[in-house]
PDB file of C-alpha atoms in Angstrom:
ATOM      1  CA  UNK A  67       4.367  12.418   1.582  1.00 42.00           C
ATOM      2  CA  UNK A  68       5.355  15.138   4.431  1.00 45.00           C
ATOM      3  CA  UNK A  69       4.063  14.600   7.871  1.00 50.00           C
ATOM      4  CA  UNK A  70       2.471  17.255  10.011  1.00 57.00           C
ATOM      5  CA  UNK A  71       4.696  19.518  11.771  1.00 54.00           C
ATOM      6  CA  UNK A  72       1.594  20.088  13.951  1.00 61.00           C
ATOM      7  CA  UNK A  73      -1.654  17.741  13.732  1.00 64.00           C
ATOM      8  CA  UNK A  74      -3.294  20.991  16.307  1.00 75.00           C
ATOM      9  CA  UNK A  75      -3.205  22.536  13.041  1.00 87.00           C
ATOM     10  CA  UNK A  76      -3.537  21.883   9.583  1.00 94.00           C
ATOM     11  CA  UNK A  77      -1.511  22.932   7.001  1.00 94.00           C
ATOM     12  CA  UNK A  78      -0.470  26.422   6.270  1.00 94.00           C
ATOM     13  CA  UNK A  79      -0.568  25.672   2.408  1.00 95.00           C
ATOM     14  CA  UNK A  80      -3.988  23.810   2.789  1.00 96.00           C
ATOM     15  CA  UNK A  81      -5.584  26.858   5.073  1.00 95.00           C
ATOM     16  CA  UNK A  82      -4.485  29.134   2.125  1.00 96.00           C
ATOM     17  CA  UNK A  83      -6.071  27.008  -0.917  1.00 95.00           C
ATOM     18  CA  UNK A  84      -9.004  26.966   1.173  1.00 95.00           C
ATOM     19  CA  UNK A  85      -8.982  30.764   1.804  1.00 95.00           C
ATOM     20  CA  UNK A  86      -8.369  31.099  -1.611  1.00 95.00           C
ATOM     21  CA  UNK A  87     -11.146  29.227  -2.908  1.00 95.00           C
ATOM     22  CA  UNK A  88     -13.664  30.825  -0.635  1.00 94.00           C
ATOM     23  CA  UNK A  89     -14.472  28.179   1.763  1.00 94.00           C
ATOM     24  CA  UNK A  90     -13.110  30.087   4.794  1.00 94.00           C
ATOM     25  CA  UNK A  91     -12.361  33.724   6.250  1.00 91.00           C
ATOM     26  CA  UNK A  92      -8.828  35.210   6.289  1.00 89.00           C
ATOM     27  CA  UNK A  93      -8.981  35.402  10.372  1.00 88.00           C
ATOM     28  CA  UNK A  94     -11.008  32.029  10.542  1.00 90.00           C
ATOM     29  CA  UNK A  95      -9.624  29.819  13.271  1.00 92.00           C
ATOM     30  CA  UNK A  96      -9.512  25.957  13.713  1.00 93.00           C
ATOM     31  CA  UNK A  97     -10.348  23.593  16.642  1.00 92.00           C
ATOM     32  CA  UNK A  98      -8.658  19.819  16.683  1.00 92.00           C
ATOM     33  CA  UNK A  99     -11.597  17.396  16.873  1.00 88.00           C
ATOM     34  CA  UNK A 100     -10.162  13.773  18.658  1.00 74.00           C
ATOM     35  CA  UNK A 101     -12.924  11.464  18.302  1.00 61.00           C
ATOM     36  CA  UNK A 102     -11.950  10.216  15.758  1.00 59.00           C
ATOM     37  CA  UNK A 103      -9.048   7.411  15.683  1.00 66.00           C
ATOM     38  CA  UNK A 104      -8.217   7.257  11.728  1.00 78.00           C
ATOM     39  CA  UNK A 105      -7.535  11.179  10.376  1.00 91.00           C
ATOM     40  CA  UNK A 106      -6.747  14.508  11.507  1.00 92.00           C
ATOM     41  CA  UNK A 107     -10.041  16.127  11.839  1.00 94.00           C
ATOM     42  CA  UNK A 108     -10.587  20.136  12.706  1.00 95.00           C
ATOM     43  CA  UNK A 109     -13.320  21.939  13.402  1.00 94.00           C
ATOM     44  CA  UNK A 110     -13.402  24.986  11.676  1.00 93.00           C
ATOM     45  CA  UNK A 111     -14.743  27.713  14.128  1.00 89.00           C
ATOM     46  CA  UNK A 112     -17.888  30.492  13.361  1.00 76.00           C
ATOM     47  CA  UNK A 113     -18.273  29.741   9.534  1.00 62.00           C
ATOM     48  CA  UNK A 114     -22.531  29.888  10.182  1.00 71.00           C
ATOM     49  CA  UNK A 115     -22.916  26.909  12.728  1.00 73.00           C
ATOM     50  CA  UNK A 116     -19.078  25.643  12.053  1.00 88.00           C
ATOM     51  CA  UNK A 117     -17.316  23.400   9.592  1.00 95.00           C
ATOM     52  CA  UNK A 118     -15.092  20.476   9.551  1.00 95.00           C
ATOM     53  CA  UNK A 119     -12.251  20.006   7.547  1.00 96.00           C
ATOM     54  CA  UNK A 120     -10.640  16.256   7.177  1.00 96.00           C
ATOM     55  CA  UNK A 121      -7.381  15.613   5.953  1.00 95.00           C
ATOM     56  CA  UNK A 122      -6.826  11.568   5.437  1.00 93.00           C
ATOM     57  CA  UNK A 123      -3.597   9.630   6.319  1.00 84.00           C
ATOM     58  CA  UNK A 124      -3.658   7.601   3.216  1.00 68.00           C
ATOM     59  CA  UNK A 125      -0.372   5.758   4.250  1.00 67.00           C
ATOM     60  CA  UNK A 126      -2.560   4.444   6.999  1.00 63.00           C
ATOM     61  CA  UNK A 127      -3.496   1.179   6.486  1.00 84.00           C
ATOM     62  CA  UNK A 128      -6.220  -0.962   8.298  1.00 93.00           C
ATOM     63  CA  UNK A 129      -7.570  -4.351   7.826  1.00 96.00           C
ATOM     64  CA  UNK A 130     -10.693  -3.951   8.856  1.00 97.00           C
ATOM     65  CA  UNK A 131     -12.037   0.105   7.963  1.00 96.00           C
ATOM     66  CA  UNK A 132     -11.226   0.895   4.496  1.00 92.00           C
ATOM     67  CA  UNK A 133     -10.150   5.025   4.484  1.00 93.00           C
ATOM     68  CA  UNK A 134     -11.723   6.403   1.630  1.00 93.00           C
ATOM     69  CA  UNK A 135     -11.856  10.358   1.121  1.00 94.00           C
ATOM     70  CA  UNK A 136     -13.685  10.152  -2.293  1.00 94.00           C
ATOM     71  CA  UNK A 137     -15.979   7.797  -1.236  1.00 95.00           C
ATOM     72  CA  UNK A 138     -16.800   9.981   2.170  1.00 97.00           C
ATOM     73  CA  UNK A 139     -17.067  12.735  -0.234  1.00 96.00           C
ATOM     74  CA  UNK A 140     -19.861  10.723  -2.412  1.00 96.00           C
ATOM     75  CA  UNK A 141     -21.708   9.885   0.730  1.00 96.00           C
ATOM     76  CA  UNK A 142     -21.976  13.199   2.144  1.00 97.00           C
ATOM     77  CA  UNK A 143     -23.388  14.121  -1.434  1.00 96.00           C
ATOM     78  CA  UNK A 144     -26.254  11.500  -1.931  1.00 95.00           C
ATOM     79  CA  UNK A 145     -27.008  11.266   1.992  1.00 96.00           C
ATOM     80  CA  UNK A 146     -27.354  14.833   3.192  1.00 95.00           C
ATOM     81  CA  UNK A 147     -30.328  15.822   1.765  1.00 94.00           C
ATOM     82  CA  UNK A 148     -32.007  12.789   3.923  1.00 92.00           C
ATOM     83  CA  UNK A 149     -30.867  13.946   6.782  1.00 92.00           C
ATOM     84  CA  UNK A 150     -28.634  11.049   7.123  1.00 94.00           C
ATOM     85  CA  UNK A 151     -24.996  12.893   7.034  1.00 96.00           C
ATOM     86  CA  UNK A 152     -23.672  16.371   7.209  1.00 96.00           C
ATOM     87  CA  UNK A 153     -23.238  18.892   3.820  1.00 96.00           C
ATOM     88  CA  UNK A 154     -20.069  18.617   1.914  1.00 97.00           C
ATOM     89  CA  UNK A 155     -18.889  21.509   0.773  1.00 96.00           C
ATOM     90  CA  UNK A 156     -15.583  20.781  -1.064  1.00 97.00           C
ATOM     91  CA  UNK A 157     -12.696  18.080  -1.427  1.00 97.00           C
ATOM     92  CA  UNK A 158      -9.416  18.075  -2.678  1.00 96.00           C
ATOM     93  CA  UNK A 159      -6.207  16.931  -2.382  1.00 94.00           C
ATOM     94  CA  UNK A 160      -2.946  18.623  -0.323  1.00 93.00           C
ATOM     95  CA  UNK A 161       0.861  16.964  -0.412  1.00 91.00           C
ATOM     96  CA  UNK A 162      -0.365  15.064   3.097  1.00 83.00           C
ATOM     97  CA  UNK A 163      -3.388  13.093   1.528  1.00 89.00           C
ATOM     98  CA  UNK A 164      -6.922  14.218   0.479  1.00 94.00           C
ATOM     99  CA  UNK A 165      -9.096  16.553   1.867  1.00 97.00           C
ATOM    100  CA  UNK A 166     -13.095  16.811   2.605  1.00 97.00           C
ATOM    101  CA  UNK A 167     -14.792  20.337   3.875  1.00 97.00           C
ATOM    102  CA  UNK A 168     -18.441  19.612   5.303  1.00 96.00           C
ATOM    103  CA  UNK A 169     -20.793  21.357   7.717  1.00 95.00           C
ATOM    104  CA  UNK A 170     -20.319  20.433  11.131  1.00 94.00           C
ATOM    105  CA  UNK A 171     -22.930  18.505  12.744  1.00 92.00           C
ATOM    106  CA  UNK A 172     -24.454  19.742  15.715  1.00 90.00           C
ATOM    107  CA  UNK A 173     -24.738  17.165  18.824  1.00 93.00           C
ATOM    108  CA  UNK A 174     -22.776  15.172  21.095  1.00 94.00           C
ATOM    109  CA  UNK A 175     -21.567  11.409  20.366  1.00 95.00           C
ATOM    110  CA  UNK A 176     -24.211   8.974  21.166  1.00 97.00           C
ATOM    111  CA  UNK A 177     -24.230   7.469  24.581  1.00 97.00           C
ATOM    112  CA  UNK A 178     -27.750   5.604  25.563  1.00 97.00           C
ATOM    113  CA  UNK A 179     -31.073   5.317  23.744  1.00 98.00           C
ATOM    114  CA  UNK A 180     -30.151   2.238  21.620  1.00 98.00           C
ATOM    115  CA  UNK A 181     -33.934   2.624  19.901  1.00 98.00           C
ATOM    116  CA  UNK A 182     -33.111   5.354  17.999  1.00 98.00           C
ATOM    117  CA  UNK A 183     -30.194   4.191  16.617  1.00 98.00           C
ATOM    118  CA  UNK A 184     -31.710   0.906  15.363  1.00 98.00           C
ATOM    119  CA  UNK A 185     -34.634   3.019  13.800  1.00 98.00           C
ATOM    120  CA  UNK A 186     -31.826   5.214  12.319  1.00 98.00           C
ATOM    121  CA  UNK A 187     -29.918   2.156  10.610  1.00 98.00           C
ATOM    122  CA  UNK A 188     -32.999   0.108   9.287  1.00 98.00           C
ATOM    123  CA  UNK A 189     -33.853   3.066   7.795  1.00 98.00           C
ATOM    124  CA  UNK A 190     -30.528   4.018   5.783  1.00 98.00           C
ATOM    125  CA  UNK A 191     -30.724   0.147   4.964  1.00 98.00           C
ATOM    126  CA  UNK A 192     -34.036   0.582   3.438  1.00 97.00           C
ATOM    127  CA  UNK A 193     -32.523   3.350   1.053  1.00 95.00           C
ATOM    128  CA  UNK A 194     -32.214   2.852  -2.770  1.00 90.00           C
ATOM    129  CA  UNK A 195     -29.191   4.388  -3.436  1.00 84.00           C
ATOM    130  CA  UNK A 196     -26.274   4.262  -6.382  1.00 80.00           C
ATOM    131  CA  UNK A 197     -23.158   4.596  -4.526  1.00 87.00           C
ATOM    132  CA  UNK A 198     -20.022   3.337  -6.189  1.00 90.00           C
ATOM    133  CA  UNK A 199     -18.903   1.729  -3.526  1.00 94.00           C
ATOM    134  CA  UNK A 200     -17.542  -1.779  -3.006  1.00 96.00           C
ATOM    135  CA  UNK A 201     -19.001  -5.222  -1.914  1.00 96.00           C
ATOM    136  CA  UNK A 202     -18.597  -5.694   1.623  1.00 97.00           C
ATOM    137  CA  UNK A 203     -18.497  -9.189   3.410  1.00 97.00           C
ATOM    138  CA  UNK A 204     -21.061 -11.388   2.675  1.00 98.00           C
ATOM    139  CA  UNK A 205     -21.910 -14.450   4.818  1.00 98.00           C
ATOM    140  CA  UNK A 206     -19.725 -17.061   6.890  1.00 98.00           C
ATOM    141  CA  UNK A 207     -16.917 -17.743   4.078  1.00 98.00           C
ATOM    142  CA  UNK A 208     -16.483 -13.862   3.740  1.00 98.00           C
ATOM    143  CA  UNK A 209     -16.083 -13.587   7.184  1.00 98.00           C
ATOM    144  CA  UNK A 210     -13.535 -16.288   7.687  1.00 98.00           C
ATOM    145  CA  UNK A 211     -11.288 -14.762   4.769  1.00 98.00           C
ATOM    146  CA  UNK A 212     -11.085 -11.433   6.480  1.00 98.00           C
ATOM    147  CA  UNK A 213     -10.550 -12.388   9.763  1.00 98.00           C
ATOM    148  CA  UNK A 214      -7.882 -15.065   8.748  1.00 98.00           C
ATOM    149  CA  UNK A 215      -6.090 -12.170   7.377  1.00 98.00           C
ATOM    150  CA  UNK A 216      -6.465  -9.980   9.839  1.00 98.00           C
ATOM    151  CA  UNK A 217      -4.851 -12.585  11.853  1.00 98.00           C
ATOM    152  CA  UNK A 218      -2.328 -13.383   9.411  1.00 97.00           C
ATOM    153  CA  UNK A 219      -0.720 -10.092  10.347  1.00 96.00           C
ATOM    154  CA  UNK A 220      -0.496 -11.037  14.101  1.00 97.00           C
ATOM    155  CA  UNK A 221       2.150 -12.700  15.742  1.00 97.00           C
ATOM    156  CA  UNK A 222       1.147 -13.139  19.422  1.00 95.00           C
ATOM    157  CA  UNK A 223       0.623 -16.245  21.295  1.00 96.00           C
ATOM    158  CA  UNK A 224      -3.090 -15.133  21.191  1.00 97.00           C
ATOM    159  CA  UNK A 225      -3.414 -15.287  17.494  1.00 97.00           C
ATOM    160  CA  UNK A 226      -3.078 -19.175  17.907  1.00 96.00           C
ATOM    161  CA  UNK A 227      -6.144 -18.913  20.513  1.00 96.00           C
ATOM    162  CA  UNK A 228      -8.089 -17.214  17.965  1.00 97.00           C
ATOM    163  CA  UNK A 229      -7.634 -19.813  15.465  1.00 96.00           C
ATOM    164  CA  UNK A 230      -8.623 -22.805  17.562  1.00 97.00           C
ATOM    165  CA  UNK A 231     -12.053 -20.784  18.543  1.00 97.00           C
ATOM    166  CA  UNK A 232     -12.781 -20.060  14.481  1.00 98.00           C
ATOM    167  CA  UNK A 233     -16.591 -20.625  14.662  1.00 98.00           C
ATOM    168  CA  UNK A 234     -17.540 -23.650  11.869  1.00 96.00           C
ATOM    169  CA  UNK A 235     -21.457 -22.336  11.542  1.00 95.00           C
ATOM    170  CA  UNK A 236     -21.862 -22.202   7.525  1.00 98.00           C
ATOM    171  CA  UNK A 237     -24.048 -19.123   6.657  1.00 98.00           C
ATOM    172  CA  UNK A 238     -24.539 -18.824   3.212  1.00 98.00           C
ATOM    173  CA  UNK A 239     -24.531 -15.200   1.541  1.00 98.00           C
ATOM    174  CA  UNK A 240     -27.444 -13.242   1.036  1.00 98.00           C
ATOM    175  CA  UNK A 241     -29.322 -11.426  -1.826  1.00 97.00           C
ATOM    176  CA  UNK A 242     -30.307  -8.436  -0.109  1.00 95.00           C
ATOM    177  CA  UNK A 243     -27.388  -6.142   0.127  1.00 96.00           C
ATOM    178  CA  UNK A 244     -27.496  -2.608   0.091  1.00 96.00           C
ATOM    179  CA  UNK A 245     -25.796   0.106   1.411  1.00 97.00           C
ATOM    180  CA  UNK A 246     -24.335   0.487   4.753  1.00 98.00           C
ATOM    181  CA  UNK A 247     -22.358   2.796   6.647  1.00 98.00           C
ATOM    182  CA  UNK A 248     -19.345   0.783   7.690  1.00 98.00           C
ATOM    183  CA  UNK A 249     -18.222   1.989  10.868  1.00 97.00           C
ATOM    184  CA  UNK A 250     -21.582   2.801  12.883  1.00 98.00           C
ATOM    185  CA  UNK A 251     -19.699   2.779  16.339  1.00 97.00           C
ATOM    186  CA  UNK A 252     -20.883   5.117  18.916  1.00 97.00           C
ATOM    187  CA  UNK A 253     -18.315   8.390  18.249  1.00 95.00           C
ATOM    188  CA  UNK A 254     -19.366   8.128  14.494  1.00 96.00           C
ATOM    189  CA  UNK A 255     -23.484   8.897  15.656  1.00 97.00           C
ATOM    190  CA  UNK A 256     -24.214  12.338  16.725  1.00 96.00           C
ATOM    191  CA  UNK A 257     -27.562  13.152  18.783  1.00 97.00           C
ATOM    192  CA  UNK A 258     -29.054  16.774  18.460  1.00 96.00           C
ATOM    193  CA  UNK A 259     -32.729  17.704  19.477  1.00 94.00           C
ATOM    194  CA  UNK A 260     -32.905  17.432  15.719  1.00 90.00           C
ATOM    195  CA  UNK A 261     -32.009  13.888  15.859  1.00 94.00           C
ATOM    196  CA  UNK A 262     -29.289  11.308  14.560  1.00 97.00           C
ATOM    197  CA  UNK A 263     -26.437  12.247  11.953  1.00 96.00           C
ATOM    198  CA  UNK A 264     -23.567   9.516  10.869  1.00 97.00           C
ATOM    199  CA  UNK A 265     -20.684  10.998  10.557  1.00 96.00           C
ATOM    200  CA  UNK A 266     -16.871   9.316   8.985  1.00 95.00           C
ATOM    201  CA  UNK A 267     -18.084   8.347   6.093  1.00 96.00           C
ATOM    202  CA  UNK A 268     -14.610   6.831   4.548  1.00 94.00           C
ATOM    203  CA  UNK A 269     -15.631   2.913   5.140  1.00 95.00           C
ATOM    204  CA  UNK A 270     -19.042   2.364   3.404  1.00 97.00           C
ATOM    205  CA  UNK A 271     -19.356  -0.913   1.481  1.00 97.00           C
ATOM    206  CA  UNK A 272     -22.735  -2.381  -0.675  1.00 96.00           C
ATOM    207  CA  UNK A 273     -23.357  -5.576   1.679  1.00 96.00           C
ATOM    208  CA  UNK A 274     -25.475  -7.503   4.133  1.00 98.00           C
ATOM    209  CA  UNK A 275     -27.097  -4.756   6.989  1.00 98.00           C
ATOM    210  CA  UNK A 276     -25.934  -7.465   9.466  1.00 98.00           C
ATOM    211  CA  UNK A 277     -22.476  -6.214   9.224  1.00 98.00           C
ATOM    212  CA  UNK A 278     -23.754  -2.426  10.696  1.00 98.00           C
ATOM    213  CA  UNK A 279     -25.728  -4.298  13.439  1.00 98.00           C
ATOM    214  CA  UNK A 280     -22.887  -6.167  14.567  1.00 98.00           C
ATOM    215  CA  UNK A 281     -20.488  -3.563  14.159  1.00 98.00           C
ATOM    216  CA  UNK A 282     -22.580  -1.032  16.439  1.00 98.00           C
ATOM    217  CA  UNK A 283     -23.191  -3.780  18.597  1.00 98.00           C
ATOM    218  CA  UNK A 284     -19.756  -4.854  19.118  1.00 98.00           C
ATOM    219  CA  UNK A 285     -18.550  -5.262  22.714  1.00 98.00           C
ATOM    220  CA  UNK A 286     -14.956  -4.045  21.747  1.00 98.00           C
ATOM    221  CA  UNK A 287     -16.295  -1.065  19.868  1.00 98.00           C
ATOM    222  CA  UNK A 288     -18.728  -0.104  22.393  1.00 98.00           C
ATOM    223  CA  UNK A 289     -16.252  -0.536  25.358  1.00 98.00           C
ATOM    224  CA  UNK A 290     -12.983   1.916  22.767  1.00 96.00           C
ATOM    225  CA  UNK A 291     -16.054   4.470  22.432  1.00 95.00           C
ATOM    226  CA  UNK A 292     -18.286   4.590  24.753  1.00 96.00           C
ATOM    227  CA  UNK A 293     -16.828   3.221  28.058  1.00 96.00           C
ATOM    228  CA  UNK A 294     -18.624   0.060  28.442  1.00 97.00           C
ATOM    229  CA  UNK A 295     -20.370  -2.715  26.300  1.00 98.00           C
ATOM    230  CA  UNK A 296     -24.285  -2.713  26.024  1.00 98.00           C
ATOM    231  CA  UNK A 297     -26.065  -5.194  28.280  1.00 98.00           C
ATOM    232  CA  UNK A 298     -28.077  -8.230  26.900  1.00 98.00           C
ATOM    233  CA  UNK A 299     -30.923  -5.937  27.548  1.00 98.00           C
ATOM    234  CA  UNK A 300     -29.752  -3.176  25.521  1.00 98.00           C
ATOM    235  CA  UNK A 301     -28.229  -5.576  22.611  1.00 98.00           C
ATOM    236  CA  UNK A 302     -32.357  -7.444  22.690  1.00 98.00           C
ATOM    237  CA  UNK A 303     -34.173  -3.745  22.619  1.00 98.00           C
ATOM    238  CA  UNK A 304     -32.017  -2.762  19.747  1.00 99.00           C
ATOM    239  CA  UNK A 305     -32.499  -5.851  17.846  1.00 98.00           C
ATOM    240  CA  UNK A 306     -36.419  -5.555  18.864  1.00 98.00           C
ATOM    241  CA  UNK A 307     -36.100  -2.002  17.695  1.00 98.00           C
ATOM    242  CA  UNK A 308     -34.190  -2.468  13.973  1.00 98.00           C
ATOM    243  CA  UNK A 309     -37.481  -4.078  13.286  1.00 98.00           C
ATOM    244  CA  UNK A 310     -36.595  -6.477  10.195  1.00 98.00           C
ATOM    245  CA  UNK A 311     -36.994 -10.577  11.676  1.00 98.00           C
ATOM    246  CA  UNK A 312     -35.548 -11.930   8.836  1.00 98.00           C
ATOM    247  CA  UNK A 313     -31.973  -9.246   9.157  1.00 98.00           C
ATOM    248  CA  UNK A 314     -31.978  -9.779  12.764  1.00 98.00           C
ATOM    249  CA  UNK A 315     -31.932 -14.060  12.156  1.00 98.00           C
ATOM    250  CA  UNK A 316     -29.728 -13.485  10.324  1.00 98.00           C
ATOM    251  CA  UNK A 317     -27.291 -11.102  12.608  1.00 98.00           C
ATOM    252  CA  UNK A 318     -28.034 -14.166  15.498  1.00 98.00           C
ATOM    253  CA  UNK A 319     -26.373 -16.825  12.970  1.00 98.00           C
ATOM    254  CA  UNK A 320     -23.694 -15.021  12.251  1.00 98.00           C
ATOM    255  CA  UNK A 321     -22.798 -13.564  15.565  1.00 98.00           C
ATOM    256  CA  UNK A 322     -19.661 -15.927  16.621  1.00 98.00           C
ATOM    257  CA  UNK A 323     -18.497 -15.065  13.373  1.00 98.00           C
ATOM    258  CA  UNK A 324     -18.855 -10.718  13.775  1.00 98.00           C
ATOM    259  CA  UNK A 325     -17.011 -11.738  17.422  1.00 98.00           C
ATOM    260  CA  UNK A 326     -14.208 -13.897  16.236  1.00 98.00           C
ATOM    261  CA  UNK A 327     -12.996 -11.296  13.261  1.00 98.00           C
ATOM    262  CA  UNK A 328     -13.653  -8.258  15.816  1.00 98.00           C
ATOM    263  CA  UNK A 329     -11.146 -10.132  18.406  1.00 98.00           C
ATOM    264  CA  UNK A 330      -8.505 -10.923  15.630  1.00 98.00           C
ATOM    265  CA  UNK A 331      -8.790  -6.949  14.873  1.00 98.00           C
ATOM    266  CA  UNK A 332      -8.277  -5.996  18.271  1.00 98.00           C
ATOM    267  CA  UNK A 333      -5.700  -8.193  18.345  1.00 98.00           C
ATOM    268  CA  UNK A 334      -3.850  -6.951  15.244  1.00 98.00           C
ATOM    269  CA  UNK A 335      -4.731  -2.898  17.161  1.00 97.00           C
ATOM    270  CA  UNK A 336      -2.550  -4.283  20.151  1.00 98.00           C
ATOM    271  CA  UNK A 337       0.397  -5.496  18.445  1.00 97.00           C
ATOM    272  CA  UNK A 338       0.598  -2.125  16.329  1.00 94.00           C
ATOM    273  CA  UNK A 339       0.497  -0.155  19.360  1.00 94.00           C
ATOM    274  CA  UNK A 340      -2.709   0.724  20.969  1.00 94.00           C
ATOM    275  CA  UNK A 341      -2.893  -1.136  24.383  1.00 96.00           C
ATOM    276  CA  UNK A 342      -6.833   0.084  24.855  1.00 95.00           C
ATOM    277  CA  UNK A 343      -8.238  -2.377  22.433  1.00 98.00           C
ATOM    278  CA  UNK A 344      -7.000  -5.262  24.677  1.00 98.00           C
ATOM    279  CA  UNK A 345     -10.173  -5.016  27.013  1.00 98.00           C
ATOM    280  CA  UNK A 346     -12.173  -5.559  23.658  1.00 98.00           C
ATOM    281  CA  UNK A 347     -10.296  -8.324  22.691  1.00 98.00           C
ATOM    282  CA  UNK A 348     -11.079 -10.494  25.935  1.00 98.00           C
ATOM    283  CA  UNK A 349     -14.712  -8.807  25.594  1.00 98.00           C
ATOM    284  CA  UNK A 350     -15.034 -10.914  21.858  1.00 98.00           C
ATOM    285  CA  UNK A 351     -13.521 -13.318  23.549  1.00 97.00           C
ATOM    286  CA  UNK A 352     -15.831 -14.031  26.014  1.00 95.00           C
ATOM    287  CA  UNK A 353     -18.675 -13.615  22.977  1.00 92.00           C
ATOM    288  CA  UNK A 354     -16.581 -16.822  21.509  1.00 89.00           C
TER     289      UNK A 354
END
């Protein structure tokens, strides 16, 4: 697979199959977007209102957000017309990895106003949807399976820490999956006047809504995007604001065990070279 010569740019060949197929203008120019941490992502400029074009690293491998172009393409499909994701346009596949074309979403990553995006989730969650997509993690036994080999791959002094705080609270699976978005972390929620659009679609999973609840709430993830964790005000109010007693029971029970695979993650992002997730790790830690 050849690398990019220059991730500021995508590839000649790619800008060409997309110029042949329509999709963009022969003098069209492109803007790198870096929020996100996974892809190379450009905003395509003018195009009415803008579009983005993704191209995936599929030699990139990470334990904990799957990278799927063709499932990010069926999302954008089923979800748009609810409002809940931008328009796809096209996907494809170039030398480098696949490809998806979509409308650009207008807005600015989320910041405060944790209301809105509990109303937001709880209602994707209340979707019925058929999404080929996989089963996600499913209660306490899940949980311990993935973060054991998340840690498996780490090799630091700290991964023996983890393992002496593995929580032992037995929470048993539940019954009412559905579909959820994965990777709900603050650069991945754009606000507009219009309202509140997901966005990086590539990690969706059929599973228990807890997992997007702790995800979003997430000390480490809030801190990588965002600047700073939510307060125990802000983590209550959203709670409070998702609006489903029996979800958000459930999300309490299984807290210590959202914290302890988050810290063996940002454990695992440390040893393969990016020093910023080691303020989240001590953040899960002092959830453990």
């Amino acid at each position: 697979m050849t690398p990019l010569t220059d991730p500021t740019c995508p590839p000649l060949d790619l800008v060409d199959d997309l110029r042949r197929k329509g999709l963009i203008a022969a003098d069209v120019q492109f803007q790198t977007l870096y929020g996100g941490r996974t892809n190379h992502v450009w905003k395509v400029l003018g195009e009415n209102g803008g579009k983005v074009l993704k191209l995936y690293r599929a030699a990139l491998r990470n334990p904990l957000f799957r990278n799927d172009a063709e499932l990010e393409a069926q999302c954008l499909s089923i979800l748009e017309p609810a409002g809940f994701a931008p328009r796809l346009r096209a996907t494809g596949r170039h030398e480098s990895g696949r490809w998806v074309f979509y409308d650009h979403a207008p807005g600015a990553p989320w910041r405060e106003g944790v209301d809105a995006v509990a109303q937001l989730l709880r209602r994707l969650h209340a979707l019925a949807l058929s999404v080929q997509a996989p089963k996600g993690c499913n209660g306490s036994t899940d949980l311990a399976r993935h973060g054991q080999n998340i840690l498996n791959g780490c090799s630091s002094p700290d991964r023996h820490l983890l393992e002496s705080l593995k929580p032992n609270e037995q929470v048993p699976s539940t019954n009412q999956t559905c579909l959820i978005h994965g990777d709900p972390v603050a650069g991945n929620i754009l606000v507009a006047t219009s309202g509140l659009t997901l966005i990086d679609w590539q990690c969706p999973a059929l599973g228990d809504p807890c997992e997007d609840l702790a995800l979003f709430l997430s000390p480490a993830m809030q801190h990588i995007y965002r600047g700073a964790a939510l307060t125990a005000k802000e983590e209550d109010q959203f709670l409070s604001a998702y609006n489903h007693a029996a979800t958000v029971d459930r999300y309490h029970s299984l807290q210590r065990w959202y914290a302890w695979r988050m810290a063996a993650y940002c454990l695992w992002r440390v040893e393969n070279g990016t020093p910023d997730y080691a303020a989240g790790f001590e953040l899960e830690l002092a959830t453990l």
